[in-house]
Coordinates of C-alpha atoms in Angstrom, one line a residue:
M139 CA 87.2 118.8 43.7
A140 CA 84.9 118.2 46.6
T141 CA 84.3 114.6 47.6
K142 CA 80.6 113.6 47.5
P143 CA 79.5 112.7 51.0
S144 CA 78.6 109.1 51.5
S145 CA 75.0 108.1 52.3
L146 CA 76.0 107.5 55.9
Q147 CA 77.5 111.1 56.1
Q148 CA 74.3 112.5 54.6
Q149 CA 72.2 110.9 57.3
R150 CA 71.5 113.1 60.3
P151 CA 72.3 111.6 63.7
P152 CA 69.2 110.3 65.5
P153 CA 68.0 112.4 68.4
V154 CA 69.5 111.5 71.7
E155 CA 67.0 109.6 73.8
L156 CA 67.2 109.2 77.6
P157 CA 67.6 105.6 78.8
P158 CA 64.3 104.1 79.9
Q159 CA 63.6 104.3 83.6
P160 CA 62.5 101.3 85.7
S161 CA 58.8 101.1 86.3
P162 CA 57.3 101.2 89.8
L163 CA 57.5 97.9 91.7
R164 CA 53.7 97.7 91.9
K165 CA 53.5 97.3 88.1
M166 CA 56.0 94.4 88.2
I167 CA 54.0 92.7 91.0
L168 CA 50.9 92.9 88.8
V169 CA 52.6 91.3 85.8
A170 CA 54.3 88.7 88.0
S171 CA 51.0 87.8 89.5
I172 CA 50.0 86.3 86.2
A173 CA 52.3 83.4 87.2
A174 CA 49.9 82.4 89.9
G175 CA 47.1 81.8 87.3
V176 CA 49.5 79.9 85.0
Q177 CA 50.9 77.8 87.8
F178 CA 47.4 77.1 89.2
G179 CA 46.5 75.3 86.0
W180 CA 49.9 73.6 85.8
A181 CA 49.4 72.2 89.3
L182 CA 46.1 70.8 88.3
Q183 CA 47.8 69.1 85.3
L184 CA 50.4 67.5 87.5
S185 CA 48.0 66.3 90.2
L186 CA 44.8 65.3 88.3
L187 CA 45.2 64.9 84.6
T188 CA 47.1 61.6 84.4
P189 CA 44.3 59.8 86.4
Y190 CA 41.7 61.7 84.2
V191 CA 43.2 60.4 80.9
Q192 CA 42.9 56.9 82.2
L193 CA 39.3 57.5 83.2
L194 CA 38.7 58.4 79.6
G195 CA 40.1 55.1 78.6
I196 CA 43.7 55.8 77.7
P197 CA 45.8 52.9 79.0
H198 CA 48.5 53.7 81.6
T199 CA 51.1 52.5 79.1
W200 CA 50.1 55.3 76.6
A201 CA 49.3 58.0 79.1
A202 CA 52.9 59.3 79.2
F203 CA 52.9 60.0 75.5
I204 CA 50.4 62.8 76.0
W205 CA 53.0 64.6 78.1
L206 CA 55.3 64.9 75.2
C207 CA 53.7 68.2 74.2
G208 CA 55.2 70.0 77.2
P209 CA 58.9 69.5 76.3
M210 CA 58.2 69.8 72.6
A211 CA 56.4 73.1 73.1
G212 CA 59.2 74.4 75.4
L213 CA 61.7 73.5 72.7
F214 CA 60.0 75.1 69.7
V215 CA 57.3 77.5 70.8
Q216 CA 59.2 79.7 73.3
P217 CA 62.0 80.7 70.9
T218 CA 59.6 81.4 68.1
V219 CA 57.2 83.5 70.3
G220 CA 60.2 85.3 71.9
Y221 CA 61.5 86.2 68.4
Y222 CA 58.3 87.7 67.2
S223 CA 57.4 89.4 70.5
D224 CA 60.8 91.2 70.3
R225 CA 59.8 92.6 67.0
C226 CA 56.1 93.2 67.4
T227 CA 55.0 96.7 66.4
S228 CA 51.4 96.5 67.7
R229 CA 50.1 99.7 69.1
F230 CA 49.4 97.7 72.3
G231 CA 53.1 97.0 72.8
R232 CA 55.4 94.1 72.1
R233 CA 54.4 91.7 74.9
R234 CA 50.8 92.5 75.9
P235 CA 49.3 91.1 72.6
F236 CA 51.0 87.7 73.1
I237 CA 50.1 87.6 76.8
A238 CA 46.4 88.3 76.0
A239 CA 46.4 85.8 73.1
G240 CA 48.0 83.1 75.3
T241 CA 45.5 83.7 78.0
G242 CA 42.6 83.3 75.6
L243 CA 44.1 80.1 74.2
V244 CA 44.6 78.7 77.7
A245 CA 40.9 79.4 78.5
F246 CA 39.8 77.6 75.3
A247 CA 42.1 74.7 75.9
V248 CA 40.9 74.2 79.5
F249 CA 37.3 74.3 78.3
L250 CA 38.1 71.4 75.8
I251 CA 39.8 69.4 78.5
G252 CA 37.2 69.9 81.2
F253 CA 34.3 69.1 78.9
A254 CA 36.0 66.3 76.9
A255 CA 33.8 63.6 78.5
D256 CA 30.6 65.6 77.9
L257 CA 31.5 66.5 74.3
G258 CA 32.6 63.0 73.6
H259 CA 29.3 61.7 74.9
A260 CA 27.4 64.2 72.8
F261 CA 29.3 63.0 69.7
G262 CA 28.5 59.4 70.3
D263 CA 30.7 57.9 73.1
R264 CA 28.9 55.3 75.2
T265 CA 29.2 55.6 79.0
D266 CA 29.2 51.7 79.3
K267 CA 32.4 51.4 77.4
T268 CA 35.8 51.8 79.0
A269 CA 37.4 53.5 76.0
K270 CA 35.9 56.8 74.9
P271 CA 37.6 57.6 71.6
R272 CA 35.8 60.9 70.8
A273 CA 36.5 62.2 74.3
I274 CA 40.1 61.2 74.1
G275 CA 40.5 63.0 70.8
I276 CA 39.0 66.2 72.2
F277 CA 41.1 65.9 75.4
V278 CA 44.4 65.4 73.5
T279 CA 43.6 68.4 71.3
G280 CA 42.9 70.6 74.3
F281 CA 45.9 69.4 76.1
W282 CA 48.3 70.1 73.3
I283 CA 46.8 73.6 72.8
L284 CA 47.1 74.2 76.6
D285 CA 50.9 73.4 76.6
V286 CA 51.5 75.6 73.5
A287 CA 49.4 78.4 75.1
N288 CA 51.3 78.2 78.4
N289 CA 54.6 78.5 76.6
M290 CA 53.2 81.4 74.6
L291 CA 52.1 83.1 77.8
Q292 CA 55.1 82.6 80.1
G293 CA 57.8 83.8 77.8
P294 CA 56.3 87.2 77.0
C295 CA 55.5 87.6 80.8
R296 CA 59.1 87.2 81.7
A297 CA 60.2 89.5 78.8
L298 CA 57.7 92.2 80.0
L299 CA 59.2 92.0 83.5
A300 CA 62.7 92.5 82.0
D301 CA 61.4 95.5 80.0
L302 CA 59.8 97.0 83.1
A303 CA 63.1 96.6 85.0
A304 CA 64.9 98.6 82.3
E305 CA 68.2 96.8 82.8
S306 CA 68.2 97.7 86.5
A307 CA 69.9 94.7 88.3
S308 CA 68.0 95.2 91.6
K309 CA 64.7 95.6 89.8
T310 CA 65.3 92.5 87.8
R311 CA 66.1 90.5 90.9
N312 CA 62.9 91.8 92.6
A313 CA 60.8 91.0 89.5
N314 CA 62.2 87.4 89.3
A315 CA 61.6 87.0 93.0
F316 CA 58.0 88.0 92.7
F317 CA 57.5 85.8 89.7
S318 CA 58.8 82.8 91.6
F319 CA 56.7 83.8 94.7
F320 CA 53.5 83.8 92.6
M321 CA 54.4 80.5 91.0
A322 CA 54.6 79.0 94.5
V323 CA 51.2 80.6 95.4
G324 CA 49.6 79.2 92.3
N325 CA 51.1 75.7 93.1
V326 CA 49.7 75.8 96.6
L327 CA 46.2 77.0 95.5
G328 CA 46.1 74.5 92.6
Y329 CA 47.1 71.5 94.7
A330 CA 44.7 72.6 97.5
A331 CA 41.9 72.8 95.0
G332 CA 42.8 69.3 93.6
A333 CA 42.8 67.9 97.1
Y334 CA 39.3 69.1 97.9
R335 CA 36.9 66.4 97.0
H336 CA 33.6 68.3 97.1
L337 CA 34.4 71.3 94.9
Y338 CA 31.9 70.1 92.3
K339 CA 29.1 71.0 94.8
V340 CA 29.9 74.7 94.1
F341 CA 29.2 74.0 90.4
P342 CA 26.5 71.3 90.5
F343 CA 25.9 71.5 86.8
T344 CA 29.4 69.9 86.3
L345 CA 28.1 66.5 87.4
T346 CA 26.5 64.8 84.3
K347 CA 25.8 61.4 82.9
A348 CA 29.2 61.3 81.2
C349 CA 31.1 63.1 83.9
D350 CA 31.3 61.4 87.3
V351 CA 32.3 63.1 90.6
Y352 CA 36.0 62.9 89.9
C353 CA 35.5 64.4 86.4
A354 CA 33.2 67.1 87.9
N355 CA 35.8 68.1 90.5
L356 CA 38.4 68.5 87.8
K357 CA 36.0 70.5 85.7
S358 CA 35.2 72.8 88.7
C359 CA 38.9 73.2 89.3
F360 CA 39.4 74.4 85.7
F361 CA 36.6 76.9 86.0
I362 CA 38.4 78.5 89.0
S363 CA 41.7 78.3 87.0
I364 CA 40.2 80.2 84.0
A365 CA 38.6 82.8 86.3
L366 CA 41.9 83.4 88.2
L367 CA 44.1 83.6 85.1
V368 CA 41.7 85.9 83.1
S369 CA 41.2 88.2 86.2
L370 CA 44.9 88.5 86.9
T371 CA 45.8 89.0 83.2
T372 CA 43.1 91.6 82.7
I373 CA 44.1 93.6 85.8
A374 CA 47.8 93.5 84.8
L375 CA 47.3 94.4 81.1
S376 CA 44.9 97.2 82.1
C377 CA 47.2 98.8 84.6
V378 CA 50.6 98.2 82.9
R379 CA 51.0 99.9 79.5
E380 CA 53.7 99.5 76.9
K381 CA 55.0 102.0 74.4
P382 CA 54.7 100.7 70.8
F383 CA 57.9 99.4 69.5
V384 CA 59.5 101.4 66.6
P385 CA 62.2 99.3 65.0
P386 CA 65.4 101.0 63.7
P387 CA 65.6 101.3 59.9
E388 CA 68.3 98.8 59.7
E389 CA 66.0 96.2 61.3
G390 CA 63.3 96.7 58.7
K391 CA 64.0 93.4 56.9
I392 CA 63.8 91.4 60.1
V393 CA 60.6 93.1 61.3
N394 CA 59.0 92.6 58.0
G395 CA 59.3 88.9 58.4
T396 CA 62.4 88.1 56.4
G397 CA 64.6 87.3 59.4
G398 CA 65.8 83.9 60.4
G399 CA 63.5 83.7 63.5
A400 CA 63.4 80.3 65.2
V401 CA 65.6 78.8 62.4
S402 CA 68.4 81.2 63.2
F403 CA 68.0 80.5 66.9
F404 CA 68.3 76.8 66.5
G405 CA 71.2 77.2 64.1
E406 CA 73.1 79.1 66.8
L407 CA 71.9 76.6 69.4
F408 CA 73.3 73.5 67.7
G409 CA 76.4 75.4 66.7
A410 CA 77.1 76.1 70.3
L411 CA 76.7 72.4 71.2
R412 CA 79.7 71.6 69.1
E413 CA 81.9 74.1 71.0
L414 CA 80.8 73.5 74.6
P415 CA 83.5 73.8 77.3
R416 CA 84.0 70.8 79.5
S417 CA 82.3 72.5 82.5
M418 CA 79.1 72.9 80.5
C419 CA 79.2 69.4 79.1
I420 CA 79.4 68.0 82.6
L421 CA 76.6 70.3 83.8
L422 CA 74.4 69.0 80.9
M423 CA 75.1 65.4 81.9
V424 CA 74.2 66.0 85.6
T425 CA 71.1 68.0 84.6
C426 CA 70.0 65.3 82.1
L427 CA 70.3 62.5 84.7
N428 CA 68.6 64.7 87.3
W429 CA 65.5 65.2 85.1
I430 CA 65.4 61.5 84.1
A431 CA 65.1 60.9 87.9
W432 CA 62.4 63.6 88.4
F433 CA 60.1 63.2 85.5
P434 CA 58.5 59.8 86.2
F435 CA 57.5 60.9 89.7
L436 CA 56.2 64.3 88.4
L437 CA 54.1 62.5 85.9
F438 CA 52.6 59.7 88.0
D439 CA 52.8 60.8 91.7
T440 CA 49.1 61.0 92.2
D441 CA 48.5 57.9 90.1
W442 CA 50.9 56.1 92.3
M443 CA 49.0 57.2 95.4
G444 CA 45.7 56.0 93.9
K445 CA 46.9 52.7 92.5
E446 CA 49.8 51.4 94.6
V447 CA 49.3 53.1 97.9
Y448 CA 45.4 53.1 98.2
G449 CA 45.0 50.0 95.9
G450 CA 42.3 51.5 93.8
M451 CA 41.4 51.1 90.1
V452 CA 40.5 54.0 87.8
G453 CA 36.8 54.4 87.7
Q454 CA 36.1 51.6 90.2
G455 CA 35.2 52.4 93.8
S456 CA 36.4 55.3 95.9
A457 CA 39.9 54.1 96.8
Y458 CA 41.6 55.4 93.7
D459 CA 39.9 58.8 93.9
T460 CA 40.8 59.1 97.6
G461 CA 44.4 58.3 96.8
V462 CA 44.6 60.9 94.0
H463 CA 43.3 63.6 96.3
V464 CA 45.6 62.7 99.1
G465 CA 48.4 62.9 96.5
A466 CA 47.3 66.4 95.6
L467 CA 47.6 67.3 99.3
G468 CA 51.1 65.9 99.2
L469 CA 51.9 68.1 96.2
M470 CA 50.7 71.1 98.1
L471 CA 53.0 70.3 101.0
N472 CA 55.8 69.8 98.4
S473 CA 55.2 73.3 97.1
V474 CA 55.3 74.9 100.6
V475 CA 58.7 73.2 101.3
L476 CA 59.9 74.2 97.8
G477 CA 59.1 77.8 98.4
L478 CA 60.8 77.9 101.8
M479 CA 63.8 75.9 100.6
S480 CA 64.4 78.2 97.6
L481 CA 65.2 81.0 100.1
A482 CA 67.8 78.9 101.8
V483 CA 69.8 77.7 98.8
G484 CA 72.7 80.2 99.3
P485 CA 73.2 79.7 103.1
L486 CA 73.0 75.9 102.7
A487 CA 75.6 75.9 99.9
R488 CA 78.0 77.8 102.2
V489 CA 77.4 75.3 105.0
V490 CA 78.1 72.2 103.0
G491 CA 81.0 73.6 101.1
G492 CA 79.7 74.7 97.8
V493 CA 76.8 74.3 95.3
K494 CA 78.2 71.1 93.7
R495 CA 78.2 69.4 97.1
L496 CA 74.7 70.6 97.9
W497 CA 73.5 69.4 94.5
G498 CA 75.1 66.0 95.1
I499 CA 73.6 65.7 98.6
V500 CA 70.1 66.5 97.5
N501 CA 70.3 64.1 94.5
L502 CA 71.0 61.4 97.1
I503 CA 68.0 62.5 99.0
L504 CA 66.0 62.3 95.8
A505 CA 67.3 58.7 95.1
V506 CA 66.4 57.6 98.7
C507 CA 62.9 59.1 98.4
L508 CA 62.2 57.4 95.1
L509 CA 63.3 54.1 96.6
M510 CA 61.0 54.8 99.6
T511 CA 58.0 54.6 97.3
V512 CA 58.7 50.9 97.0
L513 CA 58.7 50.5 100.8
I514 CA 55.5 52.6 101.2
T515 CA 53.8 50.6 98.5
K516 CA 54.7 47.2 100.1
E517 CA 53.5 48.4 103.5
A518 CA 50.2 49.5 102.0
E519 CA 49.8 46.2 100.1
H520 CA 50.6 44.2 103.3
Y521 CA 48.0 46.1 105.2
R522 CA 45.3 45.5 102.6
R523 CA 46.1 41.8 102.5
E524 CA 45.7 41.5 106.2
A525 CA 42.5 43.7 106.2
T526 CA 41.0 41.6 103.4
A527 CA 41.8 38.4 105.1
H528 CA 40.4 39.7 108.4
A529 CA 37.2 40.8 106.7
G530 CA 36.7 37.6 104.8
G531 CA 37.4 38.9 101.3
A532 CA 35.7 42.3 101.6
A533 CA 35.8 44.8 98.8
E534 CA 38.5 47.5 98.6
S535 CA 38.4 50.3 101.2
P536 CA 39.8 53.8 100.9
Y537 CA 41.0 53.6 104.5
L538 CA 44.7 53.4 105.3
P539 CA 46.5 53.5 108.6
S540 CA 47.7 56.9 109.6
G541 CA 51.3 55.8 109.6
I542 CA 51.3 54.9 105.9
K543 CA 49.4 58.0 105.0
I544 CA 51.8 60.2 107.0
G545 CA 54.8 58.5 105.5
A546 CA 53.5 59.1 102.0
L547 CA 52.8 62.8 102.7
S548 CA 56.2 63.2 104.3
L549 CA 57.8 61.8 101.2
F550 CA 56.1 64.5 99.1
A551 CA 57.2 67.2 101.5
V552 CA 60.8 66.0 101.7
L553 CA 61.0 66.0 97.9
G554 CA 60.5 69.7 97.9
I555 CA 64.1 70.0 99.1
P556 CA 65.8 68.5 96.0
L557 CA 63.2 70.1 93.8
A558 CA 64.2 73.6 95.0
I559 CA 67.8 72.8 94.1
T560 CA 66.8 71.5 90.7
Y561 CA 65.0 74.7 89.9
S562 CA 67.9 77.0 90.9
I563 CA 71.5 75.6 90.9
P564 CA 71.6 74.3 87.3
F565 CA 70.6 77.7 85.9
A566 CA 73.0 79.6 88.1
L567 CA 75.9 77.3 87.1
A568 CA 75.0 77.7 83.4
S569 CA 75.3 81.5 83.8
I570 CA 78.6 81.2 85.7
F571 CA 80.2 78.7 83.2
S572 CA 79.0 80.6 80.2
A573 CA 80.4 83.9 81.6
A574 CA 83.7 82.2 82.2
S575 CA 83.9 80.9 78.6
G576 CA 82.7 84.0 77.0
Q577 CA 79.4 82.5 75.7
G578 CA 76.1 84.4 75.6
Q579 CA 73.8 83.9 78.6
G580 CA 70.6 83.4 76.5
L581 CA 72.3 80.8 74.3
S582 CA 73.8 78.9 77.2
L583 CA 70.4 78.7 79.0
G584 CA 68.9 77.5 75.7
V585 CA 71.5 74.7 75.6
L586 CA 70.7 73.9 79.2
N587 CA 67.0 73.7 78.3
L588 CA 67.9 70.8 75.9
A589 CA 69.2 68.8 78.9
I590 CA 65.7 69.3 80.5
V591 CA 63.3 68.7 77.6
V592 CA 65.2 65.8 76.0
P593 CA 65.0 63.6 79.1
Q594 CA 61.3 64.6 79.5
M595 CA 60.6 63.4 76.0
F596 CA 62.7 60.2 76.6
V597 CA 60.8 59.4 79.8
S598 CA 57.4 60.2 78.2
V599 CA 58.1 57.6 75.4
T600 CA 59.7 54.9 77.5
S601 CA 58.1 54.9 80.9
G602 CA 54.8 53.3 79.9
P603 CA 56.3 50.4 78.0
W604 CA 59.0 50.0 80.7
D605 CA 56.3 49.7 83.4
A606 CA 54.3 47.3 81.3
L607 CA 57.3 44.9 81.2
F608 CA 57.0 44.5 84.9
G609 CA 53.2 44.1 85.0
G610 CA 52.1 47.7 85.1
G611 CA 52.2 50.2 87.9
N612 CA 54.6 53.1 88.5
L613 CA 57.4 51.5 90.6
P614 CA 59.7 50.4 87.8
A615 CA 60.0 53.9 86.4
F616 CA 60.6 55.2 90.0
V617 CA 63.4 52.7 90.6
V618 CA 65.1 53.8 87.3
G619 CA 64.7 57.4 88.5
A620 CA 66.5 56.5 91.8
V621 CA 69.4 55.0 89.8
A622 CA 69.6 58.1 87.6
A623 CA 69.5 60.4 90.7
T624 CA 72.4 58.4 92.2
A625 CA 74.4 58.7 89.0
S626 CA 73.7 62.4 88.9
S627 CA 74.9 62.8 92.5
I628 CA 78.1 60.9 91.8
L629 CA 78.9 63.1 88.8
S630 CA 78.1 66.2 90.8
F631 CA 80.5 65.2 93.6
T632 CA 83.4 64.0 91.4
M633 CA 83.3 65.7 88.0
L634 CA 81.3 68.9 88.2
P635 CA 83.6 72.0 88.4
S636 CA 83.2 74.3 91.4
P637 CA 82.2 77.8 90.6
P638 CA 84.1 80.8 92.0
A639 CA 83.6 81.1 95.7
D640 CA 82.4 84.7 95.5
V641 CA 79.5 84.1 93.2
K642 CA 76.1 84.4 94.8
I643 CA 73.5 81.8 93.9
D644 CA 70.2 83.4 93.0
A645 CA 67.4 80.9 93.8
T646 CA 64.7 82.6 91.9
G647 CA 65.2 80.7 88.6
V648 CA 62.8 77.9 87.8
G649 CA 62.7 75.2 85.2
G650 CA 60.4 74.9 82.2
H651 CA 57.4 72.2 81.5

């Protein structure tokens, strides 16, 4: 009696398909160039938005809470968008619809942020009042949409580069290198635009009753940001095509929306936390302390220049505005050093005896630089007291001696050295340690991301009240950052395991915001 064939035996084997071939390098460059548009806007956020929110009437104590959206979006939005983009069956491809939608959301959010003061005034805010509640509501809405949109845009961009590389190691390295290069380009352009004080003259309509010169400059910068991002995205998506994704039959349930999605991802993520090897636990501690050190300065660097160094007040006189724009120039110098330093991570690690020593050394540099903000502030205050006494109690002046200004700008530039290490070594070590322990690369990097976003959320919640305990200003949070950087350096020297000597460190990885 013949045995009835099983359903699996009855199925015909699928036709053999040739493996996908890597796309030409020019297509990868076009997709990677989108990073310049994204990072241009991110540079504007870092250099100009903290002073802008205070101009709208949000106290310094509460300004940091707005930045909670960045780490929260990085924690929740990216895995969800990644899950659905992997399974998207649109005729336009898997990644391109998300990139296009993210670009549109960025443009809408930037419009809300730039016109928050004007829209608030139109809805009833009074220009003679410090607090502008309607403008604040519009700004916060736009800012949160912007962070969600940025995360929605960057994840699929990186995934599309991986798709174009078609599992070719050399192509993948080249794609990541170009993505990092265009991030540096966007940083430099964004900080340069933020440092230019007369950009509003190119768009004279931006100067309104509710929007002063500083606000008009910010609005003009965002116009350029939208134009750059939309242009680069349009060119890339027009020239780079994707084949529609056809899921295998066994994945039908997942594609139809019954899969675990982000819930499954976080289940695996927290499951992995319970079984972390010692090397990863130490890496997470060092990374966590490293970001506690970094985030106060990344949040309030230009505000520090405007308030503590130039002695200005938000919305009063020109000293604060001058300080903010000089700070934006400092951030541009920081980005240049960051780009150059990222190319030298591997050789420097060999010179100092390994990546753990290099990380420990640059964390000490970070600690010294954060403490130097106190010295620069005291020197600037001493100069202003003498100048005021000499002038018989004259009003504040945006002028500073060249020595103090050069010192502050040099501080920004030197900080590009430890920032390059922060953007590369932790990710490389996570990959090395996860490979040694048999864990998946993606899951290990997801665990590492927790050590980045959790400190950001902690600093966002605590830095404002902490500074308020000492009379306001930014120095208390900077000093805490110096202590955290020192602790991170000690852990790196004494407890962090050394990776195998023959592992090459790829400096093209960058952290999330």
